[in-house]
Coordinates of C-alpha atoms in Angstrom, one line a residue:
Chain A
M588 CA 61.4 -182.8 119.4
S589 CA 59.5 -185.9 120.0
I590 CA 56.1 -187.3 119.0
L591 CA 53.6 -189.3 120.3
V592 CA 51.4 -191.2 117.9
I593 CA 48.2 -192.8 119.1
A594 CA 47.8 -196.3 117.6
E595 CA 44.5 -197.0 115.5
H596 CA 43.4 -200.5 116.2
D597 CA 40.5 -203.0 117.2
N598 CA 42.6 -204.5 120.0
S599 CA 43.5 -207.4 117.5
S600 CA 45.1 -205.8 114.6
L601 CA 46.9 -202.6 114.2
K602 CA 45.2 -200.3 111.3
Q603 CA 47.1 -199.5 108.5
A604 CA 46.2 -195.7 109.1
T605 CA 48.6 -195.8 111.9
Q606 CA 51.3 -196.5 109.5
S607 CA 50.5 -193.3 107.5
V608 CA 50.2 -191.0 110.9
V609 CA 53.8 -192.6 111.5
A610 CA 54.8 -191.3 108.1
A611 CA 53.3 -187.9 109.0
A612 CA 55.2 -187.9 112.2
K613 CA 58.4 -188.7 110.4
A614 CA 57.7 -185.7 107.9
I615 CA 57.7 -183.6 110.9
G616 CA 60.9 -185.1 112.2
G617 CA 62.3 -186.4 115.5
D618 CA 61.7 -189.5 117.8
V619 CA 58.5 -191.2 117.2
D620 CA 56.8 -193.0 120.1
V621 CA 53.5 -195.3 119.3
L622 CA 50.8 -195.5 122.0
V623 CA 48.7 -198.6 122.0
A624 CA 45.6 -198.0 124.2
G625 CA 43.1 -200.8 124.5
E626 CA 42.0 -204.0 126.1
N627 CA 44.1 -207.5 125.5
C628 CA 46.0 -205.3 122.8
G629 CA 49.4 -207.3 123.3
G630 CA 49.4 -208.2 119.8
V631 CA 48.8 -204.8 118.4
A632 CA 51.7 -203.5 120.6
E633 CA 53.9 -205.9 119.1
A634 CA 52.8 -205.2 115.5
A635 CA 53.4 -201.6 116.5
A636 CA 56.9 -202.3 117.7
K637 CA 57.6 -203.8 114.0
V638 CA 56.6 -200.6 112.1
D639 CA 59.4 -198.9 110.4
G640 CA 60.8 -195.9 112.3
V641 CA 59.3 -196.4 115.8
N642 CA 61.3 -195.7 118.6
K643 CA 59.3 -196.8 121.3
V644 CA 55.9 -198.3 122.1
L645 CA 53.8 -197.4 125.3
V646 CA 50.9 -200.0 126.2
A647 CA 48.2 -198.9 128.2
D648 CA 46.0 -202.2 128.4
N649 CA 43.1 -201.8 130.6
A650 CA 39.3 -202.6 130.4
A651 CA 38.9 -198.8 130.6
Y652 CA 40.3 -198.5 127.1
G653 CA 38.4 -201.5 125.5
H654 CA 36.2 -199.5 123.8
F655 CA 38.1 -196.1 123.2
L656 CA 35.5 -194.2 125.1
A657 CA 37.0 -190.5 124.8
E658 CA 36.4 -189.6 128.2
N659 CA 38.9 -192.3 129.5
L660 CA 41.2 -192.3 126.4
S661 CA 41.6 -188.7 126.6
E662 CA 42.9 -188.4 130.1
L663 CA 45.4 -191.1 129.4
V664 CA 46.9 -189.6 126.4
A665 CA 46.9 -186.2 128.0
E666 CA 49.0 -187.5 130.7
A667 CA 51.1 -189.8 128.6
G668 CA 51.6 -187.0 126.1
K669 CA 53.4 -184.8 128.6
G670 CA 57.0 -184.0 127.3
Y671 CA 55.9 -184.5 123.7
S672 CA 56.0 -181.8 121.3
H673 CA 53.4 -183.2 119.1
I674 CA 50.6 -185.8 119.6
L675 CA 49.4 -187.3 116.5
A676 CA 46.4 -189.7 115.7
A677 CA 44.4 -190.7 112.6
A678 CA 41.4 -188.4 111.4
G679 CA 39.0 -191.6 111.8
T680 CA 35.9 -191.8 114.0
T681 CA 38.0 -192.8 117.2
G682 CA 40.5 -190.0 116.4
K683 CA 38.0 -187.2 115.8
D684 CA 36.2 -188.3 119.1
F685 CA 38.9 -188.3 121.7
M686 CA 41.7 -185.6 120.2
P687 CA 39.8 -182.6 120.5
R688 CA 39.3 -183.7 124.4
V689 CA 43.0 -184.4 124.8
A690 CA 43.6 -180.6 123.3
A691 CA 41.0 -179.2 125.7
L692 CA 42.8 -181.1 128.5
L693 CA 46.2 -179.5 127.6
D694 CA 44.5 -176.1 126.7
V695 CA 45.8 -176.0 123.2
A696 CA 44.1 -176.0 119.9
Q697 CA 43.8 -179.1 117.7
I698 CA 44.8 -179.0 114.0
S699 CA 42.3 -181.3 112.3
D700 CA 42.9 -183.5 109.3
I701 CA 46.2 -182.6 107.9
I702 CA 47.0 -183.5 104.5
R703 CA 50.8 -182.1 104.5
V704 CA 53.4 -181.1 106.7
E705 CA 55.2 -177.8 106.0
S706 CA 57.3 -177.5 109.1
E707 CA 57.3 -178.6 112.8
D708 CA 54.5 -175.7 113.3
T709 CA 52.9 -175.4 110.0
F710 CA 50.6 -177.8 108.5
V711 CA 48.3 -177.8 105.3
R712 CA 44.5 -178.9 105.7
P713 CA 41.5 -178.7 103.6
I714 CA 38.6 -176.6 104.6
Y715 CA 34.9 -175.9 103.0
A716 CA 34.6 -179.5 102.0
G717 CA 37.9 -179.1 100.3
N718 CA 37.1 -176.5 98.1
A719 CA 39.7 -174.5 99.9
I720 CA 43.2 -175.4 101.1
A721 CA 44.3 -173.7 104.4
T722 CA 48.0 -173.3 105.5
V723 CA 48.0 -172.9 109.4
K724 CA 50.6 -172.1 112.0
S725 CA 50.4 -173.2 115.8
S726 CA 51.7 -171.2 118.5
D727 CA 50.8 -173.9 121.1
S728 CA 53.8 -175.4 122.9
V729 CA 52.1 -178.9 122.3
K730 CA 50.8 -179.5 118.8
V731 CA 47.6 -181.9 118.8
I732 CA 47.1 -182.9 115.5
T733 CA 44.8 -185.5 113.7
V734 CA 46.0 -186.8 110.3
R735 CA 44.2 -187.6 107.0
P736 CA 45.5 -191.2 106.4
T737 CA 45.1 -191.3 102.7
A738 CA 47.3 -188.2 102.4
F739 CA 50.4 -190.1 103.7
D740 CA 52.0 -193.2 102.2
A741 CA 52.1 -195.6 105.0
V742 CA 55.5 -196.4 106.4
P743 CA 56.6 -200.2 106.0
A744 CA 54.7 -202.6 108.6
E745 CA 58.1 -204.4 109.2
G746 CA 61.6 -203.2 109.9
G747 CA 61.3 -201.7 113.4
S748 CA 62.3 -203.4 116.5
A749 CA 61.1 -200.9 119.1
A750 CA 61.1 -201.6 122.7
V751 CA 57.6 -202.0 124.3
E752 CA 56.8 -200.4 127.7
A753 CA 53.8 -201.0 129.7
L754 CA 51.8 -198.2 131.1
D755 CA 50.1 -198.9 134.5
T756 CA 48.0 -195.7 134.9
V757 CA 44.5 -196.3 134.5
K758 CA 42.1 -193.7 133.7
D759 CA 38.3 -194.4 134.1
A760 CA 36.6 -191.1 134.1
G761 CA 33.4 -192.9 135.2
L762 CA 31.2 -190.8 132.9
S763 CA 30.3 -193.0 130.1
S764 CA 30.2 -196.9 129.4
F765 CA 29.8 -199.0 126.4
V766 CA 26.4 -200.2 125.7
G767 CA 26.9 -202.2 122.3
E768 CA 27.5 -202.1 118.9
E769 CA 26.5 -203.0 115.3
K770 CA 29.6 -203.7 113.1
A771 CA 29.2 -204.4 109.6
E772 CA 31.2 -207.7 108.9
S773 CA 32.6 -208.2 105.4
D774 CA 35.2 -210.0 103.8
R775 CA 36.1 -206.9 101.4
P776 CA 38.9 -204.8 102.0
D777 CA 38.6 -201.9 104.3
L778 CA 36.9 -198.9 102.6
A779 CA 39.5 -196.3 103.9
S780 CA 42.6 -198.2 102.6
A781 CA 41.4 -200.3 99.8
G782 CA 43.2 -199.9 96.5
I783 CA 39.8 -200.0 94.5
V784 CA 36.7 -198.7 95.5
I785 CA 33.2 -199.1 93.6
S786 CA 30.4 -196.8 95.0
G787 CA 26.8 -196.3 94.3
G788 CA 24.8 -193.5 94.6
R789 CA 20.9 -192.8 94.5
G790 CA 20.8 -194.2 90.9
M791 CA 21.1 -197.4 92.3
Q792 CA 17.5 -197.4 93.3
N793 CA 17.6 -199.6 96.4
G794 CA 19.8 -201.5 98.6
D795 CA 19.4 -204.9 96.8
N796 CA 21.0 -203.4 93.5
F797 CA 24.3 -202.9 95.6
K798 CA 24.7 -206.6 95.3
M799 CA 25.5 -205.8 91.5
L800 CA 28.4 -203.7 92.9
E801 CA 29.5 -206.3 95.5
E802 CA 29.7 -208.8 92.6
V803 CA 32.2 -206.3 90.6
A804 CA 34.0 -205.5 93.7
D805 CA 34.7 -209.4 94.4
V806 CA 36.2 -209.5 90.8
L807 CA 38.4 -206.8 91.4
G808 CA 39.2 -207.2 95.2
A809 CA 37.6 -203.9 95.7
A810 CA 35.6 -202.2 98.7
V811 CA 32.0 -201.0 98.2
G812 CA 31.1 -197.3 99.0
A813 CA 28.1 -195.3 98.8
S814 CA 27.0 -191.6 98.4
R815 CA 25.3 -189.9 101.1
A816 CA 22.3 -189.9 99.1
A817 CA 22.3 -193.7 98.9
V818 CA 22.8 -193.9 102.8
D819 CA 20.0 -191.1 103.7
A820 CA 17.5 -193.1 101.5
G821 CA 18.2 -196.2 103.6
F822 CA 19.9 -198.2 100.6
V823 CA 23.2 -199.1 102.7
P824 CA 24.5 -198.6 106.1
N825 CA 26.5 -195.1 107.2
D826 CA 30.0 -196.9 107.4
M827 CA 29.8 -196.7 103.7
Q828 CA 29.5 -193.0 103.1
V829 CA 32.0 -191.6 101.3
G830 CA 32.2 -187.7 101.4
Q831 CA 33.0 -184.3 103.6
T832 CA 31.2 -185.9 106.4
G833 CA 31.9 -189.6 105.8
K834 CA 34.9 -191.4 104.7
I835 CA 37.6 -190.0 103.0
V836 CA 39.1 -192.3 100.3
A837 CA 42.0 -191.9 97.8
P838 CA 42.5 -195.4 96.1
Q839 CA 44.3 -196.0 92.5
L840 CA 40.8 -196.7 91.3
Y841 CA 37.6 -195.3 92.3
I842 CA 34.4 -196.3 90.2
A843 CA 31.5 -194.2 90.8
V844 CA 28.1 -195.7 89.7
G845 CA 24.9 -193.6 89.5
I846 CA 26.5 -191.0 91.5
S847 CA 25.7 -187.5 90.3
G848 CA 29.0 -185.9 92.1
A849 CA 27.6 -183.5 94.7
I850 CA 30.5 -181.4 96.0
Q851 CA 30.1 -183.1 99.5
H852 CA 30.9 -186.7 97.6
L853 CA 33.7 -185.3 95.8
A854 CA 35.4 -184.0 98.9
G855 CA 35.5 -187.6 99.8
M856 CA 37.1 -189.0 96.7
S857 CA 38.6 -186.5 94.4
D858 CA 42.4 -187.6 95.4
S859 CA 41.7 -191.0 94.1
K860 CA 44.4 -191.6 91.3
V861 CA 41.8 -193.0 88.5
I862 CA 38.3 -191.9 88.7
V863 CA 35.6 -193.8 86.6
A864 CA 31.8 -192.5 86.4
I865 CA 29.1 -194.6 85.1
N866 CA 26.1 -192.2 84.7
K867 CA 23.1 -192.2 82.7
D868 CA 22.8 -188.3 82.7
E869 CA 25.8 -186.9 80.7
E870 CA 25.2 -183.5 82.5
A871 CA 26.1 -185.1 85.7
P872 CA 29.1 -183.2 87.5
I873 CA 30.7 -186.4 88.2
F874 CA 32.1 -186.3 84.8
Q875 CA 33.9 -183.4 85.3
V876 CA 36.3 -185.1 87.8
A877 CA 36.2 -188.6 86.0
D878 CA 39.2 -189.9 83.9
Y879 CA 37.1 -192.1 82.3
G880 CA 33.3 -191.5 81.6
L881 CA 30.6 -193.9 80.5
V882 CA 27.1 -192.6 79.8
A883 CA 25.2 -195.5 80.4
D884 CA 22.3 -197.2 82.0
L885 CA 24.0 -198.6 85.1
F886 CA 21.7 -201.6 85.3
E887 CA 23.0 -202.6 81.9
A888 CA 26.5 -201.3 82.3
V889 CA 27.4 -203.1 85.5
P890 CA 26.8 -206.5 84.8
Q891 CA 28.5 -205.9 81.4
L892 CA 31.5 -204.7 83.6
K893 CA 31.5 -207.9 85.6
E894 CA 31.6 -210.1 82.7
E895 CA 34.3 -208.0 80.6
L896 CA 36.4 -208.2 84.0
Q897 CA 36.0 -212.0 84.4
K898 CA 37.1 -212.4 80.5
Chain B
M542 CA 15.2 -180.6 132.0
K543 CA 16.8 -177.9 130.2
V544 CA 18.7 -178.5 126.8
L545 CA 21.3 -176.1 125.4
V546 CA 21.7 -175.9 121.7
A547 CA 24.6 -174.4 120.2
V548 CA 24.6 -173.0 116.3
K549 CA 26.9 -171.5 114.0
R550 CA 26.3 -168.9 111.1
V551 CA 28.2 -170.4 108.0
I552 CA 28.1 -169.8 104.4
D553 CA 25.2 -171.7 103.1
Y554 CA 25.8 -175.3 101.8
N555 CA 24.7 -174.6 98.2
V556 CA 27.0 -171.7 97.4
K557 CA 30.1 -172.3 95.6
V558 CA 32.7 -171.4 97.7
R559 CA 35.6 -169.1 96.1
V560 CA 38.9 -168.4 97.3
K561 CA 40.0 -164.8 97.5
P562 CA 42.6 -163.8 94.7
D563 CA 44.9 -162.6 97.4
N564 CA 44.7 -166.0 99.4
T565 CA 43.8 -164.5 102.6
G566 CA 40.7 -166.5 102.9
V567 CA 37.3 -167.5 101.1
D568 CA 35.0 -164.8 99.8
L569 CA 32.3 -164.2 102.1
A570 CA 31.2 -160.7 100.5
N571 CA 27.5 -160.7 99.5
V572 CA 27.4 -164.6 99.9
K573 CA 24.3 -166.3 101.4
M574 CA 24.7 -167.4 104.9
A575 CA 22.7 -169.8 106.8
M576 CA 22.7 -172.1 110.0
N577 CA 25.2 -174.6 109.9
P578 CA 23.3 -178.0 108.5
F579 CA 24.6 -180.1 111.5
C580 CA 23.3 -177.2 113.8
E581 CA 20.0 -177.4 112.4
I582 CA 19.8 -181.1 113.0
A583 CA 20.9 -180.1 116.8
V584 CA 17.7 -177.6 116.9
E585 CA 15.5 -180.4 115.8
E586 CA 16.6 -183.0 118.3
A587 CA 16.0 -180.6 121.1
V588 CA 12.5 -179.5 119.6
R589 CA 11.7 -183.3 119.5
L590 CA 12.7 -183.8 123.1
K591 CA 10.6 -181.3 123.9
E592 CA 7.8 -182.3 122.1
K593 CA 8.3 -185.5 123.8
G594 CA 8.1 -184.1 127.1
V595 CA 11.9 -184.8 127.7
A596 CA 13.0 -181.3 127.6
T597 CA 11.2 -178.3 129.3
E598 CA 13.3 -175.7 128.1
I599 CA 15.6 -174.9 125.2
V600 CA 18.1 -172.4 125.1
V601 CA 19.9 -171.5 121.8
V602 CA 23.3 -169.8 121.9
S603 CA 25.5 -168.6 119.0
I604 CA 28.9 -167.1 118.8
G605 CA 29.8 -164.4 116.1
P606 CA 29.0 -161.0 114.7
K607 CA 25.7 -159.1 115.0
A608 CA 24.5 -160.9 111.8
A609 CA 24.3 -164.3 113.9
Q610 CA 21.1 -162.9 115.7
E611 CA 19.3 -164.3 112.1
Q612 CA 20.4 -168.1 113.0
I613 CA 19.4 -167.6 116.6
R614 CA 15.9 -166.3 115.3
T615 CA 15.6 -169.2 113.0
A616 CA 16.4 -171.7 115.8
L617 CA 13.7 -169.8 118.0
A618 CA 11.6 -170.1 115.0
L619 CA 12.1 -173.6 114.9
G620 CA 10.9 -174.2 118.9
A621 CA 13.8 -172.9 120.8
D622 CA 12.3 -170.9 123.9
R623 CA 15.1 -168.1 124.3
G624 CA 18.4 -167.1 122.8
I625 CA 22.0 -165.6 123.8
H626 CA 24.0 -164.2 121.4
I627 CA 27.9 -163.9 122.2
E628 CA 28.7 -161.3 119.9
T629 CA 32.2 -160.6 118.6
E630 CA 33.5 -159.6 115.1
E631 CA 36.9 -161.7 115.7
E632 CA 37.6 -165.1 114.4
V633 CA 36.6 -167.7 116.9
Q634 CA 38.5 -170.8 117.4
S635 CA 37.4 -174.0 118.7
L636 CA 39.2 -173.6 122.1
E637 CA 37.8 -170.4 122.5
A638 CA 34.3 -171.2 121.5
A639 CA 34.3 -174.4 124.0
K640 CA 35.5 -171.8 126.6
L641 CA 32.7 -169.2 125.9
L642 CA 30.3 -172.2 125.9
K643 CA 31.6 -173.7 129.3
S644 CA 30.7 -170.3 130.8
V645 CA 27.2 -170.3 129.3
V646 CA 26.9 -173.9 130.7
E647 CA 27.9 -173.0 134.1
K648 CA 25.4 -170.2 134.4
E649 CA 22.5 -172.1 132.7
E650 CA 23.3 -175.6 134.1
P651 CA 21.5 -177.4 131.0
K652 CA 21.2 -181.3 131.4
L653 CA 22.1 -181.8 127.9
V654 CA 24.1 -179.7 125.4
I655 CA 23.5 -180.5 121.8
L656 CA 26.1 -179.4 119.0
G657 CA 26.5 -180.0 115.3
K658 CA 29.6 -182.6 114.9
Q659 CA 31.4 -180.1 112.6
S660 CA 30.8 -176.7 110.8
I661 CA 30.9 -177.0 107.2
D662 CA 33.4 -173.9 106.7
S663 CA 36.4 -174.9 108.9
D664 CA 35.5 -178.5 109.1
N665 CA 37.2 -178.9 112.3
N666 CA 34.9 -181.2 114.2
Q667 CA 36.3 -180.2 117.8
T668 CA 34.0 -177.8 119.6
G669 CA 31.8 -180.4 121.4
Q670 CA 34.6 -182.6 122.4
M671 CA 36.4 -179.6 123.8
L672 CA 33.5 -178.3 125.7
A673 CA 32.8 -181.9 127.1
A674 CA 36.1 -181.8 128.2
L675 CA 36.2 -178.3 129.7
T676 CA 32.9 -179.2 131.6
G677 CA 33.7 -182.7 132.7
M678 CA 31.0 -184.1 130.8
G679 CA 30.7 -187.5 129.0
Q680 CA 30.4 -187.2 125.1
G681 CA 28.3 -188.7 122.5
T682 CA 29.8 -187.6 119.2
F683 CA 28.3 -188.4 115.6
A684 CA 25.0 -189.3 117.2
S685 CA 22.3 -191.2 115.1
E686 CA 19.9 -191.8 118.0
V687 CA 19.5 -190.1 121.5
V688 CA 17.4 -191.4 124.3
V689 CA 17.2 -189.7 127.3
D690 CA 16.5 -192.3 130.3
G691 CA 16.4 -191.0 133.8
E692 CA 19.9 -189.7 134.5
K693 CA 21.3 -191.1 131.9
V694 CA 21.5 -190.7 128.1
N695 CA 22.1 -193.4 125.3
V696 CA 23.8 -192.3 122.1
T697 CA 23.9 -194.3 119.0
R698 CA 27.1 -193.1 117.3
E699 CA 27.9 -193.5 113.5
V700 CA 31.8 -194.7 113.7
D701 CA 34.0 -196.4 111.4
G702 CA 32.7 -199.8 110.6
G703 CA 29.1 -199.4 111.9
L704 CA 27.3 -198.2 114.9
M705 CA 28.3 -197.8 118.5
T706 CA 26.0 -197.1 121.5
V707 CA 27.1 -195.5 124.5
S708 CA 25.7 -194.6 127.8
L709 CA 26.3 -191.2 129.6
N710 CA 25.7 -189.7 132.6
L711 CA 23.8 -186.5 132.6
P712 CA 24.7 -183.7 132.1
A713 CA 26.3 -184.6 128.8
V714 CA 27.2 -183.1 125.4
V715 CA 25.7 -184.6 122.2
T716 CA 27.1 -183.8 118.7
T717 CA 25.0 -184.7 115.8
D718 CA 25.5 -186.6 112.8
L719 CA 23.5 -186.3 109.4
R720 CA 20.9 -189.2 110.0
L721 CA 20.1 -188.0 113.4
N722 CA 16.7 -186.6 112.2
E723 CA 15.3 -184.6 109.4
P724 CA 14.9 -180.9 110.2
R725 CA 11.6 -179.4 109.8
Y726 CA 11.0 -175.9 108.2
A727 CA 9.9 -172.9 110.3
S728 CA 6.2 -171.6 109.6
L729 CA 5.5 -168.3 109.1
P730 CA 3.5 -168.0 112.4
N731 CA 6.4 -169.4 114.2
I732 CA 8.5 -167.0 112.6
M733 CA 6.7 -164.1 113.5
K734 CA 6.4 -165.5 117.1
A735 CA 10.2 -166.0 117.3
K736 CA 10.6 -162.1 116.8
K737 CA 9.2 -161.9 120.4
K738 CA 11.1 -164.2 122.3
P739 CA 13.8 -163.1 124.5
L740 CA 17.3 -162.9 122.9
E741 CA 20.0 -161.7 125.3
A742 CA 23.3 -160.3 123.7
I743 CA 26.6 -160.3 125.5
S744 CA 30.1 -160.2 125.0
P745 CA 33.1 -162.5 125.4
A746 CA 34.5 -160.2 128.1
D747 CA 31.2 -160.4 129.9
L748 CA 32.0 -164.3 130.3
G749 CA 35.5 -163.7 131.4
V750 CA 37.0 -165.2 128.2
E751 CA 39.7 -163.6 126.1
I752 CA 39.9 -164.4 122.3
A753 CA 43.3 -165.2 121.8
P754 CA 43.7 -167.5 118.8
R755 CA 46.3 -170.1 118.7
L756 CA 46.4 -170.9 115.0
S757 CA 47.1 -168.5 112.3
T758 CA 46.1 -169.0 108.9
L759 CA 49.2 -168.3 106.5
K760 CA 47.4 -168.7 103.5
V761 CA 44.2 -170.3 101.5
E762 CA 44.3 -171.7 98.0
A763 CA 42.2 -173.3 95.8
P764 CA 42.3 -176.9 95.6
A765 CA 44.2 -178.3 92.4
A766 CA 41.8 -178.4 89.8
R767 CA 41.2 -182.1 88.2
Q768 CA 41.0 -182.3 84.7
A769 CA 37.9 -184.2 83.3
G770 CA 39.1 -187.0 81.4
I771 CA 37.6 -188.5 78.2
K772 CA 34.0 -190.3 77.7
V773 CA 34.6 -193.9 76.5
A774 CA 32.1 -195.4 74.4
D775 CA 31.4 -198.7 76.1
V776 CA 32.2 -200.9 78.8
A777 CA 34.9 -203.0 76.8
E778 CA 36.5 -199.9 76.0
L779 CA 36.3 -198.8 79.7
V780 CA 38.2 -202.1 80.6
D781 CA 40.7 -201.7 77.8
K782 CA 41.4 -198.1 79.2
L783 CA 41.9 -199.2 82.8
K784 CA 43.8 -202.2 81.7
N785 CA 46.2 -200.7 79.1
E786 CA 46.3 -196.9 79.8
A787 CA 45.6 -196.5 83.1
K788 CA 47.1 -199.7 84.3
V789 CA 44.9 -199.9 87.6
I790 CA 43.5 -203.2 87.1

């Protein structure tokens, strides 16, 4: 068996999710190679070569891959993936975009968002927003899989010394082009991999009030998230959404503030180690999953929390 | 231009999902079913394109059992012009769904195909991308804005870290995210009118597609239940517990 992991990165740094996908690959077994596709991504390839347990790094460095357009990336991966028994990528918005396209080009099924490896052909994944857990077996010769990064402990970023090999093939499907992007700039840790997350819901009432959460986050070194209700209401941008259709997080500590706990939100955070809920409605479903619940007005409790943490 | 919208019949999103005691799947007997929420957004976007004069005809297609015609009628009541029902009682996985839709695309030749980004039952998030690959089209997944401009469509996508806009040649595939639009409700007169709109029923065999699932589900279990913890009296107690009991800060 040999496994090709498609690196998740932003052309300058390797995302930690890649190390979690390598961990999933090691759970399957066999040689693990990593493909870094991007533009001016040599530094990422060097970082990938150092990741513990990586056998070889393939680099496709070309403008066609600079913005990770699925049309181009999928053709590259479908070709570079020939001969591998498994092709794995993180189930972030990039992997979710291009991997099903790879599977279709190879005429195989995709197994989405796995949380456990049972054997080389059998995997465990949540369905129905995590209300059911399915064990599925693939009969395809090549397994195309997206991995939920929070479900696998990242392998160390150091310890490997893989060979780096350049791929010359350029795949430009000519179907799509990049127009622009609006990236939220933040000095706080990445939501998907942060050790502590503090999220706000509809109870925050408006976007300005999220500053209160940001202040607590800065004391704790935490990332700030939100429920779908808060995003839909326009309080905060979409990339902060935690839940079934947003980001899946599993930090050491998750603090839910003014979040009622809709099932779709719980699907995105219920694997957190410790959950704290602050809500003035003591009947809120969030308390059913919280390790520590505080029934209180968040506009009093959150400033107090900041003060108490600074002591 | 013609717009094709694919919709799926799924468990209603308000229904509490229960795993069958024999672990073979989820209990769907006597459970309320509805159009997948992301598919409703897809229908709404097509109807808005028609109201703007961009779309001229909306064809809605669904794959599934006889009862899936209810969801096609719903889409017709919301403003789609005609329906195609690919009837099968078998489980249809994403790759086969994409192959069936590819056959419909080849016959109907739409300029734009709109689908939900994922269905809330299998949570796969695959069919739109697979359809785009099989038909050689570009794809704008997780769309929060769709602007048709001549022979191109600009799609703003909800991605990790923010928003990204791509330009796609038409024909193209778009998959919807939550904030693309807010679907309307069908009015009673439109529900009545929808009953008279054309709905063609065909089989997978008519489209030359064999249903041969590649994935088999060995078992379906309920997730490990999380126990409710304790209520703390105040913020001081909370911080004390986090520091000294849970030891997470």
